[in-house]
Coordinates of C-alpha atoms in Angstrom, one line a residue:
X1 CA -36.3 32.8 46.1
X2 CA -33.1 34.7 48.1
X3 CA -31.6 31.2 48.4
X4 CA -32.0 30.4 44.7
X5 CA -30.5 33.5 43.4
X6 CA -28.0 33.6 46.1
X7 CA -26.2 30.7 44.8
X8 CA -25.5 32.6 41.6
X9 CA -23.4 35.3 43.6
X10 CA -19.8 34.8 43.5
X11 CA -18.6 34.1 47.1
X12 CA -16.4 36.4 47.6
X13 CA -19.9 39.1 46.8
X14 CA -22.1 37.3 49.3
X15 CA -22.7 39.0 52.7
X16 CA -21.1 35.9 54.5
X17 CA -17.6 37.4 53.4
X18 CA -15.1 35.4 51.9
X19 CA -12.7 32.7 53.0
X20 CA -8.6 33.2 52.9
X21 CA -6.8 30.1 53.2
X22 CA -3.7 30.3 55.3
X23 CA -1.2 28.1 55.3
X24 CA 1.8 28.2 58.5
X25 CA 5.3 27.8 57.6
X26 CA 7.1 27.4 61.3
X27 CA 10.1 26.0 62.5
X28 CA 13.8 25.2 61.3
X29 CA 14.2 24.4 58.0
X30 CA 15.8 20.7 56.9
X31 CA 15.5 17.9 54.9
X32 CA 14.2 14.3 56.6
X33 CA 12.1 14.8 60.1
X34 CA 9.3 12.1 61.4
X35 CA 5.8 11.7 61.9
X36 CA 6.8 12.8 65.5
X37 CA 9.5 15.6 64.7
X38 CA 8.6 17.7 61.9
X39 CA 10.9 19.5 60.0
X40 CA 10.0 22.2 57.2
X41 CA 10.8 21.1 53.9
X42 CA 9.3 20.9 50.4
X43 CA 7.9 17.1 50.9
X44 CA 6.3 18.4 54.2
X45 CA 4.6 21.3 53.3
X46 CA 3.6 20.8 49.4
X47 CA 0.1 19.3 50.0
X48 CA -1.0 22.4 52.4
X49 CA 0.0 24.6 49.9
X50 CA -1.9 22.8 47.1
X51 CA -4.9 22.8 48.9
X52 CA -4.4 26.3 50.2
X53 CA -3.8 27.6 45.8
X54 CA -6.8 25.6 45.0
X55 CA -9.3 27.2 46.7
X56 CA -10.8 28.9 43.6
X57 CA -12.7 32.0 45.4
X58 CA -10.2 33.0 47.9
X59 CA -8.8 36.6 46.7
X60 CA -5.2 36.0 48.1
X61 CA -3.3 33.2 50.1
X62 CA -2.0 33.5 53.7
X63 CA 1.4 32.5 54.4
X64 CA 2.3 32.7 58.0
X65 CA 6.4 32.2 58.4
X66 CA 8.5 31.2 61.7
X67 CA 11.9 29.8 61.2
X68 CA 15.2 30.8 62.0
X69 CA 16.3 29.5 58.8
X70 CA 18.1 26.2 57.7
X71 CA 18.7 24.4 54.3
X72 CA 19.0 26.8 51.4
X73 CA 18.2 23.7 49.1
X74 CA 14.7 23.4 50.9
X75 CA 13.9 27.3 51.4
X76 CA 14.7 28.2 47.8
X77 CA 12.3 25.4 46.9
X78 CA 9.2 26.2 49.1
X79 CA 10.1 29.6 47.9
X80 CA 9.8 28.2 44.4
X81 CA 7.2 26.0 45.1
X82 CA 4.6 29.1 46.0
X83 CA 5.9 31.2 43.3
X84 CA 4.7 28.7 41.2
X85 CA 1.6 28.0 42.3
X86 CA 0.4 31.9 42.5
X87 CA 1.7 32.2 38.6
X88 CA -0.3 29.2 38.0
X89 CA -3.6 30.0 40.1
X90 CA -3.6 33.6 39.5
X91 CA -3.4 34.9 43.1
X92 CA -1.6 36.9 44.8
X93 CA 0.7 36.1 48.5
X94 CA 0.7 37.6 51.5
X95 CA 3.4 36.7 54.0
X96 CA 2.7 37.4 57.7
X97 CA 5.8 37.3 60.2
X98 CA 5.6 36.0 63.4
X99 CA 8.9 35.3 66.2
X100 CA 11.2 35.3 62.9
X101 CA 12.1 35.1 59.5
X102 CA 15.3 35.0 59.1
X103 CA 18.2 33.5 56.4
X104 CA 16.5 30.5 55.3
X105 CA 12.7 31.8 56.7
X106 CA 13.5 35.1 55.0
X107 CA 14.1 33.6 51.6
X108 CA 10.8 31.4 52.2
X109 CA 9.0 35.2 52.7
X110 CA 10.4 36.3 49.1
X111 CA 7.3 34.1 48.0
X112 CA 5.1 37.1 48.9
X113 CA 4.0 39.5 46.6
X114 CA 3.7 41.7 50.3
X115 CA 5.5 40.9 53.4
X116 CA 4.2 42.1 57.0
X117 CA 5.3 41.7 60.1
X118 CA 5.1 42.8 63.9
X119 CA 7.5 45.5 64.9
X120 CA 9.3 43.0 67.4
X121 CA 9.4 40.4 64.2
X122 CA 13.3 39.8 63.3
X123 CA 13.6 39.6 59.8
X124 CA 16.9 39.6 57.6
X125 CA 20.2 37.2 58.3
X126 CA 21.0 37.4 54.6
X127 CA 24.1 35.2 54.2
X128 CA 25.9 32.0 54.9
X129 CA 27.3 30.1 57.6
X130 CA 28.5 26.5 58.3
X131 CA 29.6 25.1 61.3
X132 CA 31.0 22.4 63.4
X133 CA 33.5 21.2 66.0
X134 CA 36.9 19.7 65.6
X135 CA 38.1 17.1 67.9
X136 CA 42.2 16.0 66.6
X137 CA 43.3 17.3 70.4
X138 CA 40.5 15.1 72.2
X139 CA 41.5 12.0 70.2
X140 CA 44.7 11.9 71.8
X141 CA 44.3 12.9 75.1
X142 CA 42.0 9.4 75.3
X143 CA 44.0 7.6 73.0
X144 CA 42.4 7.1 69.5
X145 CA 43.8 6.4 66.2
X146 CA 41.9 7.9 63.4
X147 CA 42.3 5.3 60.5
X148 CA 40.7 6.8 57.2
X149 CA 41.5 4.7 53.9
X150 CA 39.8 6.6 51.2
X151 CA 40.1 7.2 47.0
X152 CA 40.5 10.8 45.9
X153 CA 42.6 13.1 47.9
X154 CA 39.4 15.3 48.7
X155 CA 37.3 12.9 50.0
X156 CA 37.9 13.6 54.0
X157 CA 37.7 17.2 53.4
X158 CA 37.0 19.3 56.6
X159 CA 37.4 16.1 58.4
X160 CA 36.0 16.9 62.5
X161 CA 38.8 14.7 63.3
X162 CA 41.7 16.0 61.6
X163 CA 43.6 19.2 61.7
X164 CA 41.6 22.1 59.8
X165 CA 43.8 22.9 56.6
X166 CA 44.1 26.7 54.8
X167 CA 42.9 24.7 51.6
X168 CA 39.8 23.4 53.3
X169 CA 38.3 26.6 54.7
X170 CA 38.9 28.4 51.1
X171 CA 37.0 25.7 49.2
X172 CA 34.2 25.9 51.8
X173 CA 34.3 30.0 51.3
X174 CA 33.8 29.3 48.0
X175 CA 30.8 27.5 48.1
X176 CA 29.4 29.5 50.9
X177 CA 30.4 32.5 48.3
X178 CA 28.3 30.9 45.3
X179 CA 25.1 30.7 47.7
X180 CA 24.9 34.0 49.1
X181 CA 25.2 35.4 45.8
X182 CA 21.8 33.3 44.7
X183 CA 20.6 34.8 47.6
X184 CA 21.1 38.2 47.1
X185 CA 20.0 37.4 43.7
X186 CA 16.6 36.5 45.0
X187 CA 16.3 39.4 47.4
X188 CA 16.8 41.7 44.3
X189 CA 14.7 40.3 42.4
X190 CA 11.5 40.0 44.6
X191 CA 12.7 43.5 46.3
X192 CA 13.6 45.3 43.5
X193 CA 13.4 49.8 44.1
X194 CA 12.4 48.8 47.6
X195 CA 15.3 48.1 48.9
X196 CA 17.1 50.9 50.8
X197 CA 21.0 51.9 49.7
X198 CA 22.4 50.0 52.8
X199 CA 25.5 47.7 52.6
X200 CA 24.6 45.9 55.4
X201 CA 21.6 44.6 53.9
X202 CA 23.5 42.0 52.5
X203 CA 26.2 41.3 55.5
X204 CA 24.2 38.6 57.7
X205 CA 22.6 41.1 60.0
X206 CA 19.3 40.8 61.3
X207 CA 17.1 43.4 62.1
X208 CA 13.2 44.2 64.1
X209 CA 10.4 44.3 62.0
X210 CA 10.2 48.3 62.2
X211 CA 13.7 48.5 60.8
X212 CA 13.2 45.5 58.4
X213 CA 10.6 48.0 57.3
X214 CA 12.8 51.2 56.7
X215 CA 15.4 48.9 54.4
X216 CA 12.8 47.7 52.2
X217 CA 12.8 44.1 53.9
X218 CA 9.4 43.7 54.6
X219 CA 6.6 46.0 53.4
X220 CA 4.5 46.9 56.7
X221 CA 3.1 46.3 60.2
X222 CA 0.0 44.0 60.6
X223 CA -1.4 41.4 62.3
X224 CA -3.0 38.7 60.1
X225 CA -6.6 38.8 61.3
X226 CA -6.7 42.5 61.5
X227 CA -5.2 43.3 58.2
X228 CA -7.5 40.6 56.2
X229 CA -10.6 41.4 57.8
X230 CA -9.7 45.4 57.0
X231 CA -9.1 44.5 53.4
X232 CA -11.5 41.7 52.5
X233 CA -14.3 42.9 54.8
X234 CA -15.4 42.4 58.6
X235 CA -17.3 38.7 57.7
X236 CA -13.9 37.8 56.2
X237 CA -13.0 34.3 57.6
X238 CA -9.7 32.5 58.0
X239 CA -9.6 28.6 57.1
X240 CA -5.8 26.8 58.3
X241 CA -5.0 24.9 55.7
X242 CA -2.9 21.7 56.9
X243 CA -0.3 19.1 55.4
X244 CA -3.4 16.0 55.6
X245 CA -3.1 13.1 57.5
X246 CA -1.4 10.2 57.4
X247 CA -1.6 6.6 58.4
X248 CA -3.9 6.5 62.0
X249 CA -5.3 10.0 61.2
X250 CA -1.8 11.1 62.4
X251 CA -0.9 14.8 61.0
X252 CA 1.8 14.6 58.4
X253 CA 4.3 16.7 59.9
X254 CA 6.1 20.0 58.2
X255 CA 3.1 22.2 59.2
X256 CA 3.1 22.9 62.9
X257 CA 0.2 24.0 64.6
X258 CA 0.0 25.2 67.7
X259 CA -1.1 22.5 69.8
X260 CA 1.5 19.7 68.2
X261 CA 4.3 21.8 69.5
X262 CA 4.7 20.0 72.7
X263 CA 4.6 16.7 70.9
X264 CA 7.4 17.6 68.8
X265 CA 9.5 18.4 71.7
X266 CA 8.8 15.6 73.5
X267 CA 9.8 13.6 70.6
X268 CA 12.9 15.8 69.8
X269 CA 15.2 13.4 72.6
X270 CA 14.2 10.6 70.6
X271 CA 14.9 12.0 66.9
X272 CA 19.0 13.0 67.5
X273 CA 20.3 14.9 69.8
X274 CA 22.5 16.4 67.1
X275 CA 19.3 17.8 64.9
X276 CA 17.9 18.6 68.6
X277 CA 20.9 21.0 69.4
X278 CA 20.9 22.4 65.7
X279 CA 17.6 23.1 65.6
X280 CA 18.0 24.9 69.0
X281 CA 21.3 27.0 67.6
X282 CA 19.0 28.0 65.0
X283 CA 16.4 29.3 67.4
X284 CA 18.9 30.4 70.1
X285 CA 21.0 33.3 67.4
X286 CA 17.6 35.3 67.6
X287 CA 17.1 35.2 71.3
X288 CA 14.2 32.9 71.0

């Protein structure tokens, strides 16, 4: 008869504890990637989080972020992408930090209604950069005509090859202007009185996870296991939500676990060597 009537108990009642589906968010943030080389992005990570909202008796959903940041097209949309879906389901976010979350990763943990971290976390980069390398000095030391033929006087703008021109770098300003500003939109926004009065919030810097703490940032210290299990109860069990599978059984990439890192290294060489090195000047401006 305990079985029978057991069955009528909400889940999340039962002595067995309940279930909080978590859902990891790791690694530099661009359109495209493979099967081999995953890149986080909206097409890679929607199905995990799906699944992850649609678990009907899980209190809260587990976000765990690592990413140095990337494409503010893709960030603001995973970041809209889980707003949604809490509005929707009714449940509330909880964004655990690892290595990083910083520019583009930071805007991904606005999602969260809280935001914890580890005190050695770095958290913050709240700006704007663009870079690249110019090569009109190289060109003729080995001899090479650049021949462009286009239609519309803009259309070589910030040309690698050319000479950088005053009206170039002001245009790109501009632009770089008009996306920090929808970033420190966002921050406000999901920040609110939280924030501390400190200009340098909103400079680029990056800061620890204590300190991220102290202006606002983030909201606390915790580990993931520990602070679940303290909140939901000691029974309380974590379920990794992934992205599905794919042709073969293969794991669609855009959710890295653990064990598919060395894969995606390996497979980096073959990918680009110019995503390879961005990715890696993502990674390498936080020490990691």
């Amino acid at each position: 008869m305990a079985g029978f009537w057991t069955r009528w108990i909400p889940k999340r009642l039962r002595k067995e504890g309940v279930t909080i589906p978590v859902v990891r968010l790791h690694g530099a943030i661009m359109s495209g990637g493979s099967q081999f080389r995953p890149a986080l992005n909206l097409a890679n990570v929607a199905g995990a989080l799906e699944k992850a909202f649609s678990k009907k008796d899980a209190p809260v959903v587990a976000i765990s972020i690592n990413s140095p940041g990337g494409s503010p097209v893709q960030s603001r949309l995973i970041y809209q992408r889980i707003r949604a879906l809490a509005d929707e389901k009714k449940k509330r976010v909880l964004v655990f930090v690892e290595d990083v979350a910083a520019s583009g990763g930071y805007m991904i943990a606005l999602a969260g209604d809280e935001i914890l971290v580890d005190p050695t976390s770095i958290v913050g980069s709240i700006g704007v950069v663009s870079g690249g390398f110019g090569f009109p000095e190289l060109l003729k030391k080995i001899g090479v005509e650049r021949r462009v033929y286009t239609a519309g006087e803009n259309k070589v703008i910030l040309d690698p090859f050319q000479p950088e021109k005053e009206g170039d770098i002001e245009y790109l300003k501009t632009l770089q202007l008009e996306i920090h500003k929808v970033f420190i939109d966002m921050v406000k926004l999901r920040r609110g009185e939280r924030l501390a009065d400190d200009a340098t919030i909103f400079s680029g810097l990056f800061w620890t996870g204590v300190r991220g703490v102290d202006l606002g940032l983030v909201d606390g210290v915790g580990e993931m296991r520990e602070v679940l299990k303290r909140r939901f109860g000691p029974q309380t069990k974590l379920e990794l939500v992934g992205g599905g599978r794919g042709l073969f059984g293969r794991r669609v990439p855009g959710v890295i676990f653990g064990s598919d890192h060395g894969q995606a290294m390996a497979a980096s060489a073959a990918s680009g060597l110019a995503e390879t090195l961005e990715e890696r000047a993502l990674w390498g401006r936080y020490g990691l």
